[in-house]
mmCIF file of C-alpha atoms in Angstrom:
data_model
loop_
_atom_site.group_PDB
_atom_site.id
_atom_site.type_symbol
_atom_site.label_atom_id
_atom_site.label_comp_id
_atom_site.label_asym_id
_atom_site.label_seq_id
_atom_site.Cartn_x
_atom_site.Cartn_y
_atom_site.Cartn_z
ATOM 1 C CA UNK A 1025 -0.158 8.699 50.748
ATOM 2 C CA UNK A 1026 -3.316 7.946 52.325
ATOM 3 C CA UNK A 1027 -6.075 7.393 49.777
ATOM 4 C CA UNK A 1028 -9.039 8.266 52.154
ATOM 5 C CA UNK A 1029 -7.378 11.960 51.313
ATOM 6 C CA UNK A 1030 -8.170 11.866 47.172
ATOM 7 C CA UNK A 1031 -11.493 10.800 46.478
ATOM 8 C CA UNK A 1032 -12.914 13.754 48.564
ATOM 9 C CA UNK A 1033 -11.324 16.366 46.372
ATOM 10 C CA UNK A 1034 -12.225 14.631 43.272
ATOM 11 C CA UNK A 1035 -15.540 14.152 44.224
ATOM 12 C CA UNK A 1036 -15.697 17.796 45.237
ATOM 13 C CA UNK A 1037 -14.428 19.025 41.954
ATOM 14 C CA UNK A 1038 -16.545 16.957 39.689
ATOM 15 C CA UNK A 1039 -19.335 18.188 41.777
ATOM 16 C CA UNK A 1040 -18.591 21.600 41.660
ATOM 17 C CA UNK A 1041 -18.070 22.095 38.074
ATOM 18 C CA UNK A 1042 -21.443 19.968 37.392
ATOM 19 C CA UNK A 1043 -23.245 22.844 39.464
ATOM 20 C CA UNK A 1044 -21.465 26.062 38.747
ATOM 21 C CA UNK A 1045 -20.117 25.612 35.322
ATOM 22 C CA UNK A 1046 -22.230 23.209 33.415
ATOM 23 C CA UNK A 1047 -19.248 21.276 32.753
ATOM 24 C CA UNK A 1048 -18.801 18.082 33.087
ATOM 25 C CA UNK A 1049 -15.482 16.700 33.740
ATOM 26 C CA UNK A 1050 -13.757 13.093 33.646
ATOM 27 C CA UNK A 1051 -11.285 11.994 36.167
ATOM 28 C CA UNK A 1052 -7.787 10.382 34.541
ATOM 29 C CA UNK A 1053 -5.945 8.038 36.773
ATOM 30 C CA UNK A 1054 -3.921 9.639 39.107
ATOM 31 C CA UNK A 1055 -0.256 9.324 39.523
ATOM 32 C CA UNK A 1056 2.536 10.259 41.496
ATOM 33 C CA UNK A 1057 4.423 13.687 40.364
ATOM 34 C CA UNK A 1058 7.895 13.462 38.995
ATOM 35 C CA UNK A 1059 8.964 16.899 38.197
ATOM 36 C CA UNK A 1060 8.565 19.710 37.831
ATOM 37 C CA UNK A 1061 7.477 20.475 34.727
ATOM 38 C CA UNK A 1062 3.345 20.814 34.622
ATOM 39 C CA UNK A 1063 2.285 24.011 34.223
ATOM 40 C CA UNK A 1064 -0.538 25.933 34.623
ATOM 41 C CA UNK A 1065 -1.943 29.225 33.504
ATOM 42 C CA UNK A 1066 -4.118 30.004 36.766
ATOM 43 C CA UNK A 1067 -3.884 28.279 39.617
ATOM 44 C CA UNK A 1068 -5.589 28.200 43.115
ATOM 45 C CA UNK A 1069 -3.866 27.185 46.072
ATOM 46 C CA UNK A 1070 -5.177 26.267 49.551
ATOM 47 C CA UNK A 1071 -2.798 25.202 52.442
ATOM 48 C CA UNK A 1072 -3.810 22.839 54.935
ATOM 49 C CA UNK A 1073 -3.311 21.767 58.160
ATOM 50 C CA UNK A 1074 -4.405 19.584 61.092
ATOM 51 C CA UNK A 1075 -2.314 18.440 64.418
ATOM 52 C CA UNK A 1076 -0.107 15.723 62.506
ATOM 53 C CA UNK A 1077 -0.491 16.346 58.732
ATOM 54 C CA UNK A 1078 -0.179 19.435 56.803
ATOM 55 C CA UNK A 1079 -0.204 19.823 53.060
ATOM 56 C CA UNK A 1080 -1.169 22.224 50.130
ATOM 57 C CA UNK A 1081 -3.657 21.304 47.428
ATOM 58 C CA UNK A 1082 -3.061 23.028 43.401
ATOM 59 C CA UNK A 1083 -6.564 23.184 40.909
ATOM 60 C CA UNK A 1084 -4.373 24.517 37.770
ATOM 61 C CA UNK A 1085 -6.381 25.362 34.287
ATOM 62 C CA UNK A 1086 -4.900 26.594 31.213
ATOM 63 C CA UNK A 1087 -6.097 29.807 29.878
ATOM 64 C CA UNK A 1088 -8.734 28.228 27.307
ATOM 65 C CA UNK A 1089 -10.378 25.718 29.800
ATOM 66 C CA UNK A 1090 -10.879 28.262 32.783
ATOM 67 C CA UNK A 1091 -12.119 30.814 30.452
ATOM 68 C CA UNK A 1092 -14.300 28.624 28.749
ATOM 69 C CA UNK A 1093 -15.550 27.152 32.755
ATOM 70 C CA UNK A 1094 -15.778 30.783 34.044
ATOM 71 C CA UNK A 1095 -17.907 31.763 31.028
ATOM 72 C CA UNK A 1096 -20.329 29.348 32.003
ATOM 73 C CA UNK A 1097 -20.055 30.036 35.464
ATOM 74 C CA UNK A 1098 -20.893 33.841 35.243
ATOM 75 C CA UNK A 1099 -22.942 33.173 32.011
ATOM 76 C CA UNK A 1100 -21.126 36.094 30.160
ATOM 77 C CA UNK A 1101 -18.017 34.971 27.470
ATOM 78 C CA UNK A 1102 -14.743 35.687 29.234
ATOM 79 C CA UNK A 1103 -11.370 35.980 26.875
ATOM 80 C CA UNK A 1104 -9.207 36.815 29.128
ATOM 81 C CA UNK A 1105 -7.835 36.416 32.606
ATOM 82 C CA UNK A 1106 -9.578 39.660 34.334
ATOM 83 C CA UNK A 1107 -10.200 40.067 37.920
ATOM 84 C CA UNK A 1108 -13.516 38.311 37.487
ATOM 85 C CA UNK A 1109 -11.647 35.431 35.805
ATOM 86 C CA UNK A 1110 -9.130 35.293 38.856
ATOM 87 C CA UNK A 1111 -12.245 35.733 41.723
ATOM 88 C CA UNK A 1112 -14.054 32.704 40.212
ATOM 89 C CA UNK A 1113 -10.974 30.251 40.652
ATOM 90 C CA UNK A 1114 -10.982 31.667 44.404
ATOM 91 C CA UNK A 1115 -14.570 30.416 44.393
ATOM 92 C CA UNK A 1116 -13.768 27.480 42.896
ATOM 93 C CA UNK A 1117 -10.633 26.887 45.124
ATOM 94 C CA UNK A 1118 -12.538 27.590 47.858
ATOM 95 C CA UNK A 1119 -15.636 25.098 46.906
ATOM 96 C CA UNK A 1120 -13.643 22.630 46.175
ATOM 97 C CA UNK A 1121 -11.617 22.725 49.136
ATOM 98 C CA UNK A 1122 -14.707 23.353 51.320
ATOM 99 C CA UNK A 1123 -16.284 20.054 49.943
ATOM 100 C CA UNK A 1124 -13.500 17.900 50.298
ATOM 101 C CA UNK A 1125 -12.731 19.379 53.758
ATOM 102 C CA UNK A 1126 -16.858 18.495 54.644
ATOM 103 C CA UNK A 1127 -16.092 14.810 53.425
ATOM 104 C CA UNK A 1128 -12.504 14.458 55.192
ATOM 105 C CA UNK A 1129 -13.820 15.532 58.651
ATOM 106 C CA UNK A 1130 -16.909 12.908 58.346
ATOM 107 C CA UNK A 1131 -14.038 10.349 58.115
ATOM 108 C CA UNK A 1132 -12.399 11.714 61.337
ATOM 109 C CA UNK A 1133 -9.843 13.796 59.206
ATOM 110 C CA UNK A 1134 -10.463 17.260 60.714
ATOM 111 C CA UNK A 1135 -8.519 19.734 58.725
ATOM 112 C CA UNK A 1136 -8.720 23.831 59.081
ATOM 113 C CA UNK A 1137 -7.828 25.218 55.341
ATOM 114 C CA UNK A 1138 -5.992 28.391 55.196
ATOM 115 C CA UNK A 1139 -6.725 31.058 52.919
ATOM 116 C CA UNK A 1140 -6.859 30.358 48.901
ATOM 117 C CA UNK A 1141 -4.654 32.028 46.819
ATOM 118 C CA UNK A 1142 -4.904 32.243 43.093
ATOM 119 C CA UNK A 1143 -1.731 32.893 40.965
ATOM 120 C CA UNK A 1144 -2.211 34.041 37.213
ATOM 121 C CA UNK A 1145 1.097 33.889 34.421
ATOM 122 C CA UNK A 1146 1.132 32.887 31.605
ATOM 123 C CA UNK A 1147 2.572 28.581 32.096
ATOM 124 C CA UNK A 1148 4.135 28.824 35.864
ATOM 125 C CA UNK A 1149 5.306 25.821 37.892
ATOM 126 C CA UNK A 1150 4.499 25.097 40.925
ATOM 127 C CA UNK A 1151 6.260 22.708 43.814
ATOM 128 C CA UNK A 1152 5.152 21.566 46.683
ATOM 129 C CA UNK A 1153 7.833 21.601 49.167
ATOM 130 C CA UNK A 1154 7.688 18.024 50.830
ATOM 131 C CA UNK A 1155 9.780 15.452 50.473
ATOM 132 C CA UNK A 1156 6.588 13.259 50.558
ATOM 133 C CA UNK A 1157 4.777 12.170 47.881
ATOM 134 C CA UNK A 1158 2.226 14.786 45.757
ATOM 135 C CA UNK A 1159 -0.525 13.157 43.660
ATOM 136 C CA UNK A 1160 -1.466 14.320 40.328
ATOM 137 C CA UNK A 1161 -5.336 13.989 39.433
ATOM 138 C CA UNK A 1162 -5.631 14.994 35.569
ATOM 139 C CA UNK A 1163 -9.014 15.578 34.838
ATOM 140 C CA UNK A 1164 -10.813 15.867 30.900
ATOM 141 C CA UNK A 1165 -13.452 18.657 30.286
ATOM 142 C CA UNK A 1166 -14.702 19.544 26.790
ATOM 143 C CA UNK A 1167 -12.715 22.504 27.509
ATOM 144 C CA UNK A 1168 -9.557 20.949 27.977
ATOM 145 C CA UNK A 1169 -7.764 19.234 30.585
ATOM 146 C CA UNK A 1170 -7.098 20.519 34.271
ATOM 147 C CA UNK A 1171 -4.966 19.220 36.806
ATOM 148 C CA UNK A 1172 -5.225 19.057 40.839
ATOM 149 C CA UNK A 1173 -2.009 18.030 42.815
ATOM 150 C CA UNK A 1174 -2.445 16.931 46.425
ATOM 151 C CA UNK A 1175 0.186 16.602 48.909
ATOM 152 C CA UNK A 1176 -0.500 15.937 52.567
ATOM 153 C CA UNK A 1177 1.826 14.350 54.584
ATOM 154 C CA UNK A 1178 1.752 13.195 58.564
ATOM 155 C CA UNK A 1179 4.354 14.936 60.292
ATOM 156 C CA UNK A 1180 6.190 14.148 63.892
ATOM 157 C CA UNK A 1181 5.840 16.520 66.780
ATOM 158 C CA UNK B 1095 -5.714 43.435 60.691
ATOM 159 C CA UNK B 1096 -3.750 42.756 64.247
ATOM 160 C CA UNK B 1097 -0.135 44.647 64.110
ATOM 161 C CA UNK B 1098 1.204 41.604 66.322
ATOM 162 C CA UNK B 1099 0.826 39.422 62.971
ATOM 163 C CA UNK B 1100 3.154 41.707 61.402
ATOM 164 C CA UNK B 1101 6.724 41.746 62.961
ATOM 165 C CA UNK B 1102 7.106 38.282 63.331
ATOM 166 C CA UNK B 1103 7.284 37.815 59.579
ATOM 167 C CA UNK B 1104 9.796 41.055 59.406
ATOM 168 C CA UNK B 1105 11.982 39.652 61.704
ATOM 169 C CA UNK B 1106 12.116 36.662 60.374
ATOM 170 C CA UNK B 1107 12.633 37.607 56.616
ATOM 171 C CA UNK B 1108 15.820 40.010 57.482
ATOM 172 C CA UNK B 1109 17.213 37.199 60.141
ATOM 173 C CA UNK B 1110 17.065 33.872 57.288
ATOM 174 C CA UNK B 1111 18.449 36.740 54.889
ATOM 175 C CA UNK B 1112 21.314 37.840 56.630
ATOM 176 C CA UNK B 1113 22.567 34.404 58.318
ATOM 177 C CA UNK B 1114 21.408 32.484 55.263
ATOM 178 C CA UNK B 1115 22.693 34.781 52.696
ATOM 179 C CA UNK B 1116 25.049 37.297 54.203
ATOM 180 C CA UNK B 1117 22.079 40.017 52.296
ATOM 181 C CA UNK B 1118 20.983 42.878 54.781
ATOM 182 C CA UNK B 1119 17.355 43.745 53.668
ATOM 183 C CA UNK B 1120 15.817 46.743 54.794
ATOM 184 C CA UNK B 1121 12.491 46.969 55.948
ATOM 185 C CA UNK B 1122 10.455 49.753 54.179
ATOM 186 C CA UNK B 1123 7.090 51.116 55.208
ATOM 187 C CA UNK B 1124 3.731 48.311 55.743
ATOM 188 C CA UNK B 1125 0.895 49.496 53.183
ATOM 189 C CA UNK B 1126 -2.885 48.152 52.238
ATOM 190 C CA UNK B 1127 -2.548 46.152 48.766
ATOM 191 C CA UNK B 1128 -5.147 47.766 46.660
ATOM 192 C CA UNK B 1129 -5.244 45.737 43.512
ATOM 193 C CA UNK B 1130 -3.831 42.579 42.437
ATOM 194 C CA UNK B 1131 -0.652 44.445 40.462
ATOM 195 C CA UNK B 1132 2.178 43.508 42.268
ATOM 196 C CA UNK B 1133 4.288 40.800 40.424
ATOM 197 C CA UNK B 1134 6.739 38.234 40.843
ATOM 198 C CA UNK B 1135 8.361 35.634 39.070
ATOM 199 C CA UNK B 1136 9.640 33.466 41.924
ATOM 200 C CA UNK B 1137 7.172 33.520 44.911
ATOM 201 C CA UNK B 1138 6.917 30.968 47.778
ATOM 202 C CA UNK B 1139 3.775 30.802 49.305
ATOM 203 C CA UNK B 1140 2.609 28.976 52.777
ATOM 204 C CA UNK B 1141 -0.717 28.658 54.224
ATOM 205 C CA UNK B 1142 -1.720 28.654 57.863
ATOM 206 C CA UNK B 1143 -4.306 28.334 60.207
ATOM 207 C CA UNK B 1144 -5.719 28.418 63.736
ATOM 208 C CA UNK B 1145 -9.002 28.045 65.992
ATOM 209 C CA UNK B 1146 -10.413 31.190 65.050
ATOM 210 C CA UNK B 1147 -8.190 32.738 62.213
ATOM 211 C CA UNK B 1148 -6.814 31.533 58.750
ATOM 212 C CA UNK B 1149 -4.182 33.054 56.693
ATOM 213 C CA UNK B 1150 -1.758 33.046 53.689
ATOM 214 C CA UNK B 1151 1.456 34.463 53.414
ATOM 215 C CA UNK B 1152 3.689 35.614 49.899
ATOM 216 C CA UNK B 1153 7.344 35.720 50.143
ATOM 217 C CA UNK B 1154 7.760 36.939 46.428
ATOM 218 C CA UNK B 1155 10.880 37.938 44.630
ATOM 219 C CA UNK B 1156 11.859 39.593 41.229
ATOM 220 C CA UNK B 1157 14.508 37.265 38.957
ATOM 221 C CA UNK B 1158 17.149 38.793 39.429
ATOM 222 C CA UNK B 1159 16.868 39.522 43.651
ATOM 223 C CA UNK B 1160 16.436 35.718 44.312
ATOM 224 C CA UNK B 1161 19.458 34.682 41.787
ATOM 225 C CA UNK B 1162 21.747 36.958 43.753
ATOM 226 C CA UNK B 1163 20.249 36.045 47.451
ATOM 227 C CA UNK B 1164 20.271 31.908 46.436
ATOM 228 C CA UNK B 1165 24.359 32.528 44.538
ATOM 229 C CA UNK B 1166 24.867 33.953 48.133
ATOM 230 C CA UNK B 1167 23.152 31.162 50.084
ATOM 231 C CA UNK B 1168 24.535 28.203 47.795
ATOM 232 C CA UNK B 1169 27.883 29.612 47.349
ATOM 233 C CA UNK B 1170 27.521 29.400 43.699
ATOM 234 C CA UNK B 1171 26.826 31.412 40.761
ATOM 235 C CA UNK B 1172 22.889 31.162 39.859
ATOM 236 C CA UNK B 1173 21.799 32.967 36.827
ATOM 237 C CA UNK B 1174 19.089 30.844 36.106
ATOM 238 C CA UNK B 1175 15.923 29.863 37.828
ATOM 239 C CA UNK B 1176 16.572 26.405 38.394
ATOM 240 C CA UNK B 1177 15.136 23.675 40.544
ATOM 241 C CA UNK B 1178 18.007 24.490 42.969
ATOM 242 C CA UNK B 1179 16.580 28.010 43.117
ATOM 243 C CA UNK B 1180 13.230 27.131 43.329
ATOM 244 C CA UNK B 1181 14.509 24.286 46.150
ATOM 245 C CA UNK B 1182 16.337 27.279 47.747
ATOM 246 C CA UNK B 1183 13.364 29.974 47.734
ATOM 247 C CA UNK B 1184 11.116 26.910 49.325
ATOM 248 C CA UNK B 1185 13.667 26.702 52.311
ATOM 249 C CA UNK B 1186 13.996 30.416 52.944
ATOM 250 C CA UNK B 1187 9.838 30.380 52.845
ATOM 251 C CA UNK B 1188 10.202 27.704 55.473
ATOM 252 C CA UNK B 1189 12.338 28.915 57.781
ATOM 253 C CA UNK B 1190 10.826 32.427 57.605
ATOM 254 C CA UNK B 1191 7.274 31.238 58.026
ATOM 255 C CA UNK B 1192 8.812 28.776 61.122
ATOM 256 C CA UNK B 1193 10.537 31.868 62.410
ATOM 257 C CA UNK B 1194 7.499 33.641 62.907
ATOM 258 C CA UNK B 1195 5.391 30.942 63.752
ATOM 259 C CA UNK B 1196 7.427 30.350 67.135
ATOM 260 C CA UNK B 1197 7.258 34.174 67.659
ATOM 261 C CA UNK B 1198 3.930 34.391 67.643
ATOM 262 C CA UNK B 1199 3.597 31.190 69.452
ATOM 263 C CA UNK B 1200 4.799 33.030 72.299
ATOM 264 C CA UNK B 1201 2.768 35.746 72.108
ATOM 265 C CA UNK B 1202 -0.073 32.965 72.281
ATOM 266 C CA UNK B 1203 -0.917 32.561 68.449
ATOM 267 C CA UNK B 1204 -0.517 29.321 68.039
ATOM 268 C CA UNK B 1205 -0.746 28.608 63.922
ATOM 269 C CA UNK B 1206 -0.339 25.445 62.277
ATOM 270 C CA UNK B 1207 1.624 25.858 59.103
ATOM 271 C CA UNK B 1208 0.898 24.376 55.662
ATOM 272 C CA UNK B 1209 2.746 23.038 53.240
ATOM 273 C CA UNK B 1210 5.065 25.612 51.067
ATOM 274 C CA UNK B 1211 4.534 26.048 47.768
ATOM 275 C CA UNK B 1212 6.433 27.594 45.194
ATOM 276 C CA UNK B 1213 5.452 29.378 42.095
ATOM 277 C CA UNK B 1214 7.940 30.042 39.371
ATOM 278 C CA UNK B 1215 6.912 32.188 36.085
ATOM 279 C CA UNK B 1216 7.305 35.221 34.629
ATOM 280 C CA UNK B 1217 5.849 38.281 35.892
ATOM 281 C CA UNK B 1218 2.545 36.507 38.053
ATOM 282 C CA UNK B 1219 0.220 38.123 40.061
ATOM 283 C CA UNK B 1220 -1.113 36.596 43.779
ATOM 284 C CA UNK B 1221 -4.423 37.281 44.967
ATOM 285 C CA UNK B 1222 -5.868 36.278 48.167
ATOM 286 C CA UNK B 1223 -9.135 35.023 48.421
ATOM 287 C CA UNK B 1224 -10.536 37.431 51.473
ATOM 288 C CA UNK B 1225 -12.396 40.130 52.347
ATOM 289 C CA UNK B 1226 -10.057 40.922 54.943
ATOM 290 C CA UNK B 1227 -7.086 43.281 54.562
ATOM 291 C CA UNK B 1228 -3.716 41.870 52.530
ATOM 292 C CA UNK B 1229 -0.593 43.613 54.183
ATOM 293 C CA UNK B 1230 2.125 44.308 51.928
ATOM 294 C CA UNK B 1231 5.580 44.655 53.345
ATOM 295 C CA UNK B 1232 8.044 46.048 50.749
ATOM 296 C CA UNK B 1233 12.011 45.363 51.229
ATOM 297 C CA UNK B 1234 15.138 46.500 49.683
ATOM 298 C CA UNK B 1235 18.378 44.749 49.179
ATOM 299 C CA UNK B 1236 21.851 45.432 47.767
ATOM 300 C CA UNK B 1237 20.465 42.757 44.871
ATOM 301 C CA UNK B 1238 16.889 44.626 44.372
ATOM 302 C CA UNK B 1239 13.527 44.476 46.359
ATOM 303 C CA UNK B 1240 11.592 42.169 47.247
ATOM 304 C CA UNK B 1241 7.807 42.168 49.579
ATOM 305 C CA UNK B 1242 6.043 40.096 51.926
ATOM 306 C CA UNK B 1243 2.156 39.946 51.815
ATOM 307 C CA UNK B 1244 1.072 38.974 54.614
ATOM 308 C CA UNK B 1245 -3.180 37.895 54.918
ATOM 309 C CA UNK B 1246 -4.590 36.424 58.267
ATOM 310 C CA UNK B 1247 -8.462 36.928 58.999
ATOM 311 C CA UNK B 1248 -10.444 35.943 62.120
ATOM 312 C CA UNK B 1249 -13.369 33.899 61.112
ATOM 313 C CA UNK B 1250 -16.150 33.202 63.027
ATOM 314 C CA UNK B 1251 -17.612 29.714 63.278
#
């Protein structure tokens, strides 16, 4: 996997968090996924694509963290996963993505990012369907740990 | 939201279902999704994206639709949902989104695809993050029903 694609998105999410949530957050070291077996509570998803890579790009919270994040974001205490809770991921999904695309097309990576979608159940899995690689980045708040997973992979035309 | 979007994806669905998985889906009527209430517990979701318009589409199933459809497809009894099921509901979002996509190719829409991804848990919702209308297209088979939802938006840059 090409590393220019990571540090964008971690930048971006570090960043957005800082401004939106008053939350700082601490990158882990990232690693490659192995099963299928994290799990998230609510998760946004963004699909990508350019002409010769494609992937798809997971932010996944538990319950506690996002509540606690979105509570900070909207400055009102949120305990449980309402329609508010589930808009604010979309806005996070969506700054995220929106930074790290900004970053990735200064470095020549031009990439148009589809429409965010946010799934909310109670601990669902998600898989990327690639036989490529996908890259965990676990990430520590004071909240509790997150998780983004990024798989992009060059395809052949 | 352009109607030309729309039968692509119906074609497609009943097509990969029937030569996949000898199931013959029926087609009910298109409607608006109004809130975010409709649940699944196995749904494969793809982005996409063109100069000009974005998109994300849900293929999502109910338990107990997908175990027959993927018992059918595999030629073996699934009663669980299993990474074979999960692998199986990734391939029918695949060829069903790469069905449409060379249908509407033709007609001139020319969409680069994302990545699938699939989400497996009980009973979760899927919102899209747009302003824009989110089609839902319901379907009924011999093993239960199943919907489409179906979100592409012309954006302006």
């Amino acid at each position: 996997v090409n590393v220019e694609y990571i540090n964008p998105f971690i930048d971006a999410v570090l960043n957005v968090l800082r401004t939106m949530a008053q939350t700082d957050a601490k990158a882990g070291k990232p690693y490659l996924k192995k099963d299928k077996a994290s799990q998230g509570d609510v998760t946004g998803l963004i699909g990508m694509a350019r002409e010769g890579s494609k992937g798809s790009i997971a932010v996944s919270f538990s319950a506690p963290c996002i509540l606690k994040v979105v509570s900070n974001m909207l400055m009102e205490d949120f305990t449980q996963l309402t329609d508010e809770v589930t808009d604010a991921v979309g806005e996070i999904t969506n700054m995220v993505s929106g930074g790290a695309r900004k970053t990735l097309s200064e470095k020549g990576f031009k990439f148009e990012m589809a429409i965010p979608t946010i799934i909310v159940g109670e601990r669902h899995t998600i898989t990327h369907m690639t036989t490529g690689p996908v890259i965990v980045l676990p990430f520590e708040t004071p909240h509790g740990p997150f998780f983004i997973e990024i798989c992009i992979v060059d395809i052949n035309r």
